[in-house]
PDB file of C-alpha atoms in Angstrom:
ATOM      1  CA  MET A   1       0.000   0.000   0.000  1.00 32.00           C
ATOM      2  CA  ALA A   2       1.377   3.440  -0.921  1.00 32.00           C
ATOM      3  CA  THR A   3       2.286   5.773   1.906  1.00 30.00           C
ATOM      4  CA  HIS A   4       2.181   9.554   1.847  1.00 32.00           C
ATOM      5  CA  THR A   5       4.204  12.011   3.887  1.00 30.00           C
ATOM      6  CA  ILE A   6       2.150  14.870   5.289  1.00 34.00           C
ATOM      7  CA  GLU A   7       4.178  18.014   5.856  1.00 42.00           C
ATOM      8  CA  THR A   8       3.518  19.983   9.002  1.00 47.00           C
ATOM      9  CA  PRO A   9       2.729  23.618   8.112  1.00 60.00           C
ATOM     10  CA  SER A  10       5.524  26.036   8.965  1.00 74.00           C
ATOM     11  CA  GLU A  11       4.901  27.998  12.138  1.00 89.00           C
ATOM     12  CA  PHE A  12       5.574  31.259  10.305  1.00 96.00           C
ATOM     13  CA  ASP A  13       3.912  31.656   6.932  1.00 96.00           C
ATOM     14  CA  ALA A  14       5.650  35.005   6.277  1.00 97.00           C
ATOM     15  CA  VAL A  15       9.134  36.340   6.998  1.00 98.00           C
ATOM     16  CA  ILE A  16      10.321  39.942   6.721  1.00 98.00           C
ATOM     17  CA  PHE A  17      13.995  40.848   6.368  1.00 98.00           C
ATOM     18  CA  ARG A  18      14.283  44.497   7.382  1.00 97.00           C
ATOM     19  CA  GLY A  19      17.121  46.740   6.199  1.00 96.00           C
ATOM     20  CA  GLY A  20      20.252  47.771   8.028  1.00 96.00           C
ATOM     21  CA  GLY A  21      23.260  47.560   5.720  1.00 97.00           C
ATOM     22  CA  CYS A  22      26.115  45.456   7.045  1.00 98.00           C
ATOM     23  CA  ARG A  23      24.240  44.892  10.299  1.00 98.00           C
ATOM     24  CA  CYS A  24      22.111  42.419   8.316  1.00 98.00           C
ATOM     25  CA  PHE A  25      24.909  39.876   8.595  1.00 98.00           C
ATOM     26  CA  TRP A  26      23.245  39.291  11.966  1.00 98.00           C
ATOM     27  CA  GLN A  27      20.167  38.092  10.048  1.00 98.00           C
ATOM     28  CA  ALA A  28      22.277  35.567   8.142  1.00 98.00           C
ATOM     29  CA  GLY A  29      23.611  34.119  11.378  1.00 98.00           C
ATOM     30  CA  PHE A  30      20.184  34.035  13.034  1.00 98.00           C
ATOM     31  CA  TRP A  31      18.573  32.359  10.012  1.00 98.00           C
ATOM     32  CA  SER A  32      21.303  29.736   9.767  1.00 97.00           C
ATOM     33  CA  VAL A  33      20.339  28.471  13.238  1.00 97.00           C
ATOM     34  CA  VAL A  34      16.600  29.094  13.441  1.00 97.00           C
ATOM     35  CA  ALA A  35      15.403  28.158   9.944  1.00 97.00           C
ATOM     36  CA  PRO A  36      16.510  24.493  10.062  1.00 96.00           C
ATOM     37  CA  ALA A  37      15.528  24.080  13.728  1.00 96.00           C
ATOM     38  CA  LEU A  38      11.968  25.290  13.079  1.00 96.00           C
ATOM     39  CA  ALA A  39      11.784  23.832   9.557  1.00 95.00           C
ATOM     40  CA  LEU A  40      10.739  27.227   8.292  1.00 95.00           C
ATOM     41  CA  ARG A  41       8.751  27.042   5.055  1.00 93.00           C
ATOM     42  CA  PRO A  42       7.083  30.448   4.695  1.00 97.00           C
ATOM     43  CA  ARG A  43       4.848  31.056   1.707  1.00 96.00           C
ATOM     44  CA  THR A  44       5.844  34.737   1.578  1.00 97.00           C
ATOM     45  CA  VAL A  45       9.209  36.405   2.190  1.00 98.00           C
ATOM     46  CA  LEU A  46       9.748  40.157   1.904  1.00 98.00           C
ATOM     47  CA  GLY A  47      12.979  42.121   1.966  1.00 98.00           C
ATOM     48  CA  ALA A  48      13.919  45.778   1.998  1.00 98.00           C
ATOM     49  CA  SER A  49      17.291  47.416   1.438  1.00 97.00           C
ATOM     50  CA  ALA A  50      20.170  45.154   2.529  1.00 98.00           C
ATOM     51  CA  GLY A  51      17.591  42.791   4.001  1.00 98.00           C
ATOM     52  CA  ALA A  52      16.635  41.978   0.403  1.00 98.00           C
ATOM     53  CA  ALA A  53      20.155  40.710  -0.305  1.00 98.00           C
ATOM     54  CA  PHE A  54      20.155  38.546   2.811  1.00 98.00           C
ATOM     55  CA  ALA A  55      16.685  37.177   2.052  1.00 98.00           C
ATOM     56  CA  CYS A  56      17.969  36.041  -1.347  1.00 98.00           C
ATOM     57  CA  ALA A  57      21.074  34.493   0.198  1.00 98.00           C
ATOM     58  CA  ALA A  58      19.047  32.745   2.905  1.00 97.00           C
ATOM     59  CA  LEU A  59      16.419  31.249   0.597  1.00 97.00           C
ATOM     60  CA  SER A  60      18.985  30.060  -1.932  1.00 97.00           C
ATOM     61  CA  GLY A  61      21.099  28.408   0.766  1.00 95.00           C
ATOM     62  CA  ARG A  62      23.983  30.843   0.326  1.00 95.00           C
ATOM     63  CA  GLY A  63      24.000  32.418   3.796  1.00 94.00           C
ATOM     64  CA  SER A  64      27.561  31.427   4.677  1.00 93.00           C
ATOM     65  CA  GLU A  65      28.834  32.287   1.187  1.00 96.00           C
ATOM     66  CA  ILE A  66      27.700  35.901   1.474  1.00 97.00           C
ATOM     67  CA  VAL A  67      29.815  36.245   4.624  1.00 97.00           C
ATOM     68  CA  SER A  68      32.997  34.946   3.018  1.00 97.00           C
ATOM     69  CA  ALA A  69      32.439  36.811  -0.273  1.00 98.00           C
ATOM     70  CA  PHE A  70      31.889  40.167   1.397  1.00 98.00           C
ATOM     71  CA  ARG A  71      34.840  39.600   3.690  1.00 97.00           C
ATOM     72  CA  ARG A  72      37.106  38.885   0.705  1.00 97.00           C
ATOM     73  CA  ARG A  73      36.057  42.039  -1.099  1.00 98.00           C
ATOM     74  CA  THR A  74      36.250  44.350   1.904  1.00 98.00           C
ATOM     75  CA  ALA A  75      39.701  42.960   2.767  1.00 98.00           C
ATOM     76  CA  ARG A  76      40.901  44.683  -0.406  1.00 97.00           C
ATOM     77  CA  ASN A  77      39.213  47.977   0.503  1.00 98.00           C
ATOM     78  CA  PRO A  78      41.004  50.006   3.228  1.00 97.00           C
ATOM     79  CA  ARG A  79      38.634  53.011   3.288  1.00 96.00           C
ATOM     80  CA  ASN A  80      34.950  53.918   3.047  1.00 98.00           C
ATOM     81  CA  VAL A  81      35.524  57.123   1.091  1.00 97.00           C
ATOM     82  CA  TYR A  82      38.142  58.246  -1.468  1.00 96.00           C
ATOM     83  CA  PRO A  83      37.757  62.027  -1.922  1.00 94.00           C
ATOM     84  CA  THR A  84      40.568  62.407  -4.468  1.00 94.00           C
ATOM     85  CA  ARG A  85      38.731  60.139  -6.901  1.00 94.00           C
ATOM     86  CA  ALA A  86      36.340  63.015  -7.565  1.00 91.00           C
ATOM     87  CA  LEU A  87      39.180  64.800  -9.370  1.00 91.00           C
ATOM     88  CA  ARG A  88      39.308  61.855 -11.801  1.00 91.00           C
ATOM     89  CA  ARG A  89      35.520  61.676 -12.071  1.00 90.00           C
ATOM     90  CA  GLN A  90      35.516  58.281 -10.424  1.00 91.00           C
ATOM     91  CA  PRO A  91      33.140  57.081  -7.674  1.00 93.00           C
ATOM     92  CA  VAL A  92      34.139  58.548  -4.302  1.00 96.00           C
ATOM     93  CA  PHE A  93      32.448  55.708  -2.441  1.00 97.00           C
ATOM     94  CA  PRO A  94      33.417  52.054  -3.048  1.00 98.00           C
ATOM     95  CA  HIS A  95      30.082  50.677  -1.878  1.00 98.00           C
ATOM     96  CA  GLU A  96      28.318  49.951  -5.152  1.00 97.00           C
ATOM     97  CA  ALA A  97      31.194  47.989  -6.673  1.00 97.00           C
ATOM     98  CA  ILE A  98      31.623  45.888  -3.516  1.00 98.00           C
ATOM     99  CA  TYR A  99      27.881  45.386  -3.010  1.00 98.00           C
ATOM    100  CA  ARG A 100      27.187  44.357  -6.607  1.00 98.00           C
ATOM    101  CA  GLY A 101      30.337  42.239  -6.768  1.00 98.00           C
ATOM    102  CA  THR A 102      29.344  40.345  -3.621  1.00 98.00           C
ATOM    103  CA  ILE A 103      25.884  39.577  -5.009  1.00 98.00           C
ATOM    104  CA  LEU A 104      27.379  38.259  -8.250  1.00 98.00           C
ATOM    105  CA  ASP A 105      29.954  36.225  -6.288  1.00 97.00           C
ATOM    106  CA  VAL A 106      27.275  34.544  -4.190  1.00 97.00           C
ATOM    107  CA  LEU A 107      24.294  34.098  -6.504  1.00 97.00           C
ATOM    108  CA  ASP A 108      24.364  32.200  -9.782  1.00 97.00           C
ATOM    109  CA  ALA A 109      21.885  30.603 -12.170  1.00 96.00           C
ATOM    110  CA  ALA A 110      21.278  27.685  -9.792  1.00 97.00           C
ATOM    111  CA  ALA A 111      20.559  30.088  -6.929  1.00 97.00           C
ATOM    112  CA  LEU A 112      18.149  32.076  -9.100  1.00 98.00           C
ATOM    113  CA  ALA A 113      16.320  28.907 -10.080  1.00 97.00           C
ATOM    114  CA  GLU A 114      16.038  27.992  -6.391  1.00 97.00           C
ATOM    115  CA  LEU A 115      14.591  31.430  -5.624  1.00 98.00           C
ATOM    116  CA  HIS A 116      12.052  31.050  -8.437  1.00 98.00           C
ATOM    117  CA  ARG A 117      10.962  27.662  -7.037  1.00 96.00           C
ATOM    118  CA  GLY A 118      10.798  28.871  -3.460  1.00 96.00           C
ATOM    119  CA  PRO A 119       8.424  31.113  -1.515  1.00 96.00           C
ATOM    120  CA  ASP A 120       6.916  34.243  -3.016  1.00 97.00           C
ATOM    121  CA  LEU A 121       9.949  36.486  -2.477  1.00 98.00           C
ATOM    122  CA  ARG A 122       9.360  40.190  -3.049  1.00 98.00           C
ATOM    123  CA  ILE A 123      11.703  43.125  -2.719  1.00 98.00           C
ATOM    124  CA  LEU A 124      10.602  46.614  -1.723  1.00 98.00           C
ATOM    125  CA  VAL A 125      11.606  49.804  -3.535  1.00 98.00           C
ATOM    126  CA  ALA A 126      10.388  53.350  -2.983  1.00 97.00           C
ATOM    127  CA  ARG A 127       9.250  55.686  -5.749  1.00 97.00           C
ATOM    128  CA  PRO A 128       9.671  59.414  -5.023  1.00 95.00           C
ATOM    129  CA  PRO A 129       6.940  61.765  -6.265  1.00 93.00           C
ATOM    130  CA  ALA A 130       7.770  62.373  -9.930  1.00 85.00           C
ATOM    131  CA  GLU A 131       6.449  65.907 -10.171  1.00 79.00           C
ATOM    132  CA  ARG A 132       8.951  67.414  -7.721  1.00 85.00           C
ATOM    133  CA  ALA A 133      12.624  68.379  -7.969  1.00 89.00           C
ATOM    134  CA  LEU A 134      14.552  65.148  -7.379  1.00 91.00           C
ATOM    135  CA  VAL A 135      17.420  66.086  -5.053  1.00 91.00           C
ATOM    136  CA  PRO A 136      15.372  68.197  -2.568  1.00 93.00           C
ATOM    137  CA  THR A 137      12.672  65.503  -2.605  1.00 92.00           C
ATOM    138  CA  LEU A 138      15.157  62.752  -1.764  1.00 93.00           C
ATOM    139  CA  VAL A 139      16.709  64.846   1.007  1.00 93.00           C
ATOM    140  CA  ALA A 140      13.249  65.504   2.446  1.00 93.00           C
ATOM    141  CA  GLY A 141      12.281  61.830   2.212  1.00 91.00           C
ATOM    142  CA  PHE A 142      15.339  60.485   3.993  1.00 92.00           C
ATOM    143  CA  ALA A 143      15.142  63.279   6.584  1.00 93.00           C
ATOM    144  CA  ALA A 144      11.503  62.354   7.211  1.00 91.00           C
ATOM    145  CA  TYR A 145      12.499  58.724   7.684  1.00 90.00           C
ATOM    146  CA  LYS A 146      15.195  59.707  10.177  1.00 88.00           C
ATOM    147  CA  PHE A 147      12.821  61.995  12.047  1.00 89.00           C
ATOM    148  CA  ASP A 148      10.148  59.308  12.217  1.00 86.00           C
ATOM    149  CA  THR A 149      12.502  56.634  13.533  1.00 85.00           C
ATOM    150  CA  SER A 150      14.989  58.595  15.664  1.00 82.00           C
ATOM    151  CA  VAL A 151      12.994  61.547  16.999  1.00 79.00           C
ATOM    152  CA  ARG A 152       9.433  60.246  17.057  1.00 77.00           C
ATOM    153  CA  GLY A 153      10.615  56.725  17.865  1.00 75.00           C
ATOM    154  CA  ARG A 154       8.287  55.061  15.373  1.00 77.00           C
ATOM    155  CA  LEU A 155       9.107  51.433  14.686  1.00 79.00           C
ATOM    156  CA  HIS A 156       7.767  51.610  11.136  1.00 83.00           C
ATOM    157  CA  PRO A 157       7.993  55.094   9.599  1.00 85.00           C
ATOM    158  CA  THR A 158       5.021  56.503   7.689  1.00 89.00           C
ATOM    159  CA  LEU A 159       6.067  60.123   7.179  1.00 92.00           C
ATOM    160  CA  PRO A 160       7.876  59.511   3.835  1.00 92.00           C
ATOM    161  CA  GLU A 161       4.655  58.088   2.385  1.00 93.00           C
ATOM    162  CA  ARG A 162       2.798  61.182   3.535  1.00 92.00           C
ATOM    163  CA  LEU A 163       5.360  63.197   1.565  1.00 93.00           C
ATOM    164  CA  GLY A 164       4.467  61.263  -1.581  1.00 94.00           C
ATOM    165  CA  PHE A 165       6.917  58.339  -1.610  1.00 95.00           C
ATOM    166  CA  VAL A 166       5.176  55.263  -2.981  1.00 96.00           C
ATOM    167  CA  PRO A 167       6.128  51.676  -2.024  1.00 97.00           C
ATOM    168  CA  GLU A 168       6.440  49.062  -4.747  1.00 97.00           C
ATOM    169  CA  LEU A 169       7.001  45.352  -4.174  1.00 98.00           C
ATOM    170  CA  VAL A 170       8.774  43.540  -7.016  1.00 98.00           C
ATOM    171  CA  SER A 171       8.749  39.752  -7.276  1.00 98.00           C
ATOM    172  CA  VAL A 172      12.123  38.062  -7.629  1.00 98.00           C
ATOM    173  CA  ARG A 173      10.400  35.772 -10.123  1.00 97.00           C
ATOM    174  CA  ALA A 174      10.326  38.743 -12.492  1.00 97.00           C
ATOM    175  CA  CYS A 175      14.142  38.696 -12.578  1.00 98.00           C
ATOM    176  CA  GLU A 176      15.305  36.551 -15.484  1.00 97.00           C
ATOM    177  CA  SER A 177      19.029  36.828 -14.729  1.00 97.00           C
ATOM    178  CA  ILE A 178      21.348  37.288 -11.784  1.00 97.00           C
ATOM    179  CA  GLU A 179      22.277  40.706 -13.184  1.00 98.00           C
ATOM    180  CA  ALA A 180      18.621  41.743 -13.096  1.00 98.00           C
ATOM    181  CA  LEU A 181      18.334  40.485  -9.523  1.00 98.00           C
ATOM    182  CA  ALA A 182      21.480  42.404  -8.510  1.00 98.00           C
ATOM    183  CA  ASP A 183      19.961  45.536 -10.060  1.00 98.00           C
ATOM    184  CA  LEU A 184      16.768  45.045  -8.044  1.00 98.00           C
ATOM    185  CA  ILE A 185      18.622  44.513  -4.761  1.00 98.00           C
ATOM    186  CA  LEU A 186      20.720  47.628  -5.319  1.00 98.00           C
ATOM    187  CA  GLN A 187      17.628  49.622  -6.259  1.00 98.00           C
ATOM    188  CA  SER A 188      16.027  48.560  -2.976  1.00 98.00           C
ATOM    189  CA  SER A 189      19.184  49.746  -1.176  1.00 97.00           C
ATOM    190  CA  GLY A 190      19.608  53.027  -3.059  1.00 95.00           C
ATOM    191  CA  LEU A 191      20.909  55.658  -0.657  1.00 93.00           C
ATOM    192  CA  PRO A 192      22.639  58.534  -2.462  1.00 93.00           C
ATOM    193  CA  PRO A 193      25.461  59.485  -2.387  1.00 93.00           C
ATOM    194  CA  LEU A 194      26.807  56.161  -1.054  1.00 95.00           C
ATOM    195  CA  LEU A 195      25.016  54.463  -3.925  1.00 96.00           C
ATOM    196  CA  PRO A 196      23.981  56.133  -7.178  1.00 94.00           C
ATOM    197  CA  ILE A 197      20.472  57.242  -8.044  1.00 95.00           C
ATOM    198  CA  TYR A 198      18.908  54.225  -9.724  1.00 97.00           C
ATOM    199  CA  ARG A 199      16.076  54.021 -12.203  1.00 96.00           C
ATOM    200  CA  ARG A 200      13.710  51.129 -12.737  1.00 96.00           C
ATOM    201  CA  GLU A 201      11.603  51.099 -15.881  1.00 94.00           C
ATOM    202  CA  GLY A 202      12.743  54.656 -16.522  1.00 94.00           C
ATOM    203  CA  ARG A 203      11.691  56.056 -13.134  1.00 95.00           C
ATOM    204  CA  VAL A 204      13.767  56.798 -10.048  1.00 96.00           C
ATOM    205  CA  VAL A 205      13.710  54.292  -7.178  1.00 97.00           C
ATOM    206  CA  VAL A 206      15.384  54.606  -3.766  1.00 96.00           C
ATOM    207  CA  ASP A 207      15.881  52.632  -0.568  1.00 96.00           C
ATOM    208  CA  GLY A 208      12.747  50.656   0.209  1.00 96.00           C
ATOM    209  CA  ALA A 209      13.388  50.922   3.950  1.00 95.00           C
ATOM    210  CA  ILE A 210      11.911  54.426   4.035  1.00 95.00           C
ATOM    211  CA  VAL A 211       8.493  52.976   3.130  1.00 95.00           C
ATOM    212  CA  GLU A 212       8.840  49.625   4.910  1.00 93.00           C
ATOM    213  CA  HIS A 213       5.382  50.033   6.436  1.00 91.00           C
ATOM    214  CA  ALA A 214       4.218  48.451   3.170  1.00 94.00           C
ATOM    215  CA  LEU A 215       5.858  45.163   4.171  1.00 95.00           C
ATOM    216  CA  PHE A 216       3.553  44.851   7.149  1.00 93.00           C
ATOM    217  CA  GLU A 217       0.474  45.830   5.183  1.00 93.00           C
ATOM    218  CA  PHE A 218       1.278  43.082   2.673  1.00 95.00           C
ATOM    219  CA  THR A 219       1.562  40.411   5.375  1.00 95.00           C
ATOM    220  CA  ALA A 220      -1.521  41.551   7.294  1.00 92.00           C
ATOM    221  CA  GLN A 221      -3.545  38.554   6.108  1.00 91.00           C
ATOM    222  CA  HIS A 222      -0.874  36.017   6.992  1.00 95.00           C
ATOM    223  CA  ARG A 223      -1.244  33.819  10.038  1.00 94.00           C
ATOM    224  CA  ALA A 224       2.138  34.494  11.648  1.00 96.00           C
ATOM    225  CA  THR A 225       5.025  36.702  10.517  1.00 97.00           C
ATOM    226  CA  LEU A 226       8.631  36.496  11.691  1.00 97.00           C
ATOM    227  CA  VAL A 227      10.309  39.924  11.497  1.00 97.00           C
ATOM    228  CA  LEU A 228      14.116  40.008  11.366  1.00 98.00           C
ATOM    229  CA  SER A 229      15.564  43.350  12.425  1.00 96.00           C
ATOM    230  CA  SER A 230      19.242  44.334  12.413  1.00 96.00           C
ATOM    231  CA  LYS A 231      19.642  46.577  15.445  1.00 94.00           C
ATOM    232  CA  PRO A 232      18.685  46.083  19.100  1.00 93.00           C
ATOM    233  CA  ALA A 233      15.135  47.006  20.021  1.00 85.00           C
ATOM    234  CA  SER A 234      14.757  49.810  22.554  1.00 74.00           C
ATOM    235  CA  ALA A 235      11.831  47.895  24.087  1.00 71.00           C
ATOM    236  CA  PRO A 236      10.061  44.570  23.454  1.00 74.00           C
ATOM    237  CA  VAL A 237       7.652  44.780  20.526  1.00 79.00           C
ATOM    238  CA  HIS A 238       4.263  43.101  20.696  1.00 77.00           C
ATOM    239  CA  ALA A 239       1.981  43.004  17.667  1.00 86.00           C
ATOM    240  CA  PRO A 240      -0.760  40.483  16.878  1.00 88.00           C
ATOM    241  CA  GLY A 241       0.461  37.891  14.419  1.00 93.00           C
ATOM    242  CA  ARG A 242       4.076  39.109  14.446  1.00 94.00           C
ATOM    243  CA  THR A 243       7.188  37.912  16.231  1.00 95.00           C
ATOM    244  CA  TYR A 244      10.037  40.430  16.180  1.00 95.00           C
ATOM    245  CA  VAL A 245      13.636  39.346  16.649  1.00 96.00           C
ATOM    246  CA  ALA A 246      16.626  41.658  16.980  1.00 96.00           C
ATOM    247  CA  PRO A 247      20.287  41.591  18.022  1.00 97.00           C
ATOM    248  CA  SER A 248      20.854  41.265  21.768  1.00 97.00           C
ATOM    249  CA  ARG A 249      23.496  43.983  21.540  1.00 97.00           C
ATOM    250  CA  PRO A 250      24.720  46.361  18.807  1.00 97.00           C
ATOM    251  CA  PRO A 251      26.282  44.352  15.964  1.00 98.00           C
ATOM    252  CA  PRO A 252      30.060  44.817  15.734  1.00 98.00           C
ATOM    253  CA  VAL A 253      29.932  46.196  12.185  1.00 98.00           C
ATOM    254  CA  ALA A 254      28.387  49.560  11.313  1.00 97.00           C
ATOM    255  CA  MET A 255      25.673  49.909   8.689  1.00 96.00           C
ATOM    256  CA  TRP A 256      27.793  51.204   5.806  1.00 96.00           C
ATOM    257  CA  ASP A 257      31.247  50.086   6.954  1.00 98.00           C
ATOM    258  CA  TYR A 258      32.807  48.417   3.926  1.00 98.00           C
ATOM    259  CA  ALA A 259      36.351  48.590   5.296  1.00 98.00           C
ATOM    260  CA  SER A 260      36.229  46.331   8.378  1.00 98.00           C
ATOM    261  CA  PRO A 261      36.206  42.690   7.235  1.00 98.00           C
ATOM    262  CA  GLU A 262      37.229  41.568  10.735  1.00 98.00           C
ATOM    263  CA  ARG A 263      33.804  42.667  12.047  1.00 98.00           C
ATOM    264  CA  ILE A 264      31.684  40.631   9.635  1.00 98.00           C
ATOM    265  CA  GLY A 265      32.272  37.213  11.216  1.00 97.00           C
ATOM    266  CA  PRO A 266      31.504  38.435  14.757  1.00 98.00           C
ATOM    267  CA  THR A 267      28.261  40.000  13.502  1.00 98.00           C
ATOM    268  CA  PHE A 268      27.248  36.697  11.900  1.00 98.00           C
ATOM    269  CA  ASP A 269      28.239  34.828  15.078  1.00 98.00           C
ATOM    270  CA  LEU A 270      26.134  37.197  17.189  1.00 98.00           C
ATOM    271  CA  GLY A 271      23.165  36.256  15.017  1.00 98.00           C
ATOM    272  CA  ARG A 272      23.860  32.570  15.579  1.00 98.00           C
ATOM    273  CA  ARG A 273      24.052  33.018  19.368  1.00 98.00           C
ATOM    274  CA  ASP A 274      20.862  35.060  19.400  1.00 98.00           C
ATOM    275  CA  GLY A 275      19.209  32.393  17.283  1.00 98.00           C
ATOM    276  CA  GLU A 276      20.199  29.737  19.793  1.00 98.00           C
ATOM    277  CA  ALA A 277      18.850  31.893  22.624  1.00 97.00           C
ATOM    278  CA  PHE A 278      15.605  32.391  20.697  1.00 96.00           C
ATOM    279  CA  LEU A 279      15.157  28.642  20.318  1.00 96.00           C
ATOM    280  CA  ALA A 280      15.994  28.034  23.978  1.00 95.00           C
ATOM    281  CA  GLN A 281      13.474  30.656  25.062  1.00 91.00           C
ATOM    282  CA  ARG A 282      10.768  29.045  22.955  1.00 87.00           C
ATOM    283  CA  ALA A 283      11.571  25.636  24.442  1.00 83.00           C
ATOM    284  CA  ARG A 284      10.825  26.847  27.961  1.00 77.00           C
ATOM    285  CA  PRO A 285       7.256  26.355  29.236  1.00 68.00           C
ATOM    286  CA  ARG A 286       5.237  29.567  29.091  1.00 62.00           C
ATOM    287  CA  PRO A 287       1.597  30.623  29.484  1.00 53.00           C
ATOM    288  CA  PRO A 288      -0.411  30.126  26.276  1.00 47.00           C
ATOM    289  CA  SER A 289      -1.187  33.851  26.013  1.00 41.00           C
ATOM    290  CA  THR A 290       2.450  34.973  26.080  1.00 37.00           C
ATOM    291  CA  HIS A 291       3.749  36.430  22.799  1.00 39.00           C
ATOM    292  CA  VAL A 292       7.458  35.790  22.373  1.00 40.00           C
ATOM    293  CA  VAL A 293       9.521  38.569  20.813  1.00 39.00           C
TER     294      VAL A 293
END
């Protein structure tokens, strides 16, 4: 008689990888421990900014490769800014070349095929209002994001959207090549002047993190969402249907530090330790009504 294996549904049917630049190496470490232990099989995964890159690495099974690839490239880069390059009309910041190069080092055709077969993976970009002067609009948008998060203390900023920035979620399945996927990840991370001003389908796109509220609207109908942050939470976060996880202490590497390869491994290792602590906490008996964050 034929037998059939019945898969147990994954506890989390959605996962969000928030932005945070190099701090997102913490996410890679956390995922490497927690995903296999919980047999995570989400039907939806969303990423914004650098979180998009780490979502792609995680779902294609390249989490450890992104650590070694970035470390190799940053080992050849002693500084985060090269002012004299401006005299030669060359990029002052090395970030785009290292970022794009790392993506192309880690992801290949097999990884892209795995991403196409996997969960519905979408990457967030932000569209500035087209009818306004670009540079002042971008300055206002990023200032609004900073004000919302740092001054008002909002977990998920909404002020940039009120200024006219529009969120747009792009499916990774729309990317037919690794180069197209690298373009999309960089577009989601676009933070001038560290990265250039990017255009998608002829229109400007910038860092999706400034409109990340859209990620939570998209997962509102999901049963349970795991939210991976990249910096310590100032206070525990409780939200129905969401479990937030964050570093237990500030990650060793700074957000846009592309010149400290020795700090990448410790950031990844911090994620692994926090992942182990997360699993241990969940293993302890607790009242049914308690929401673990």
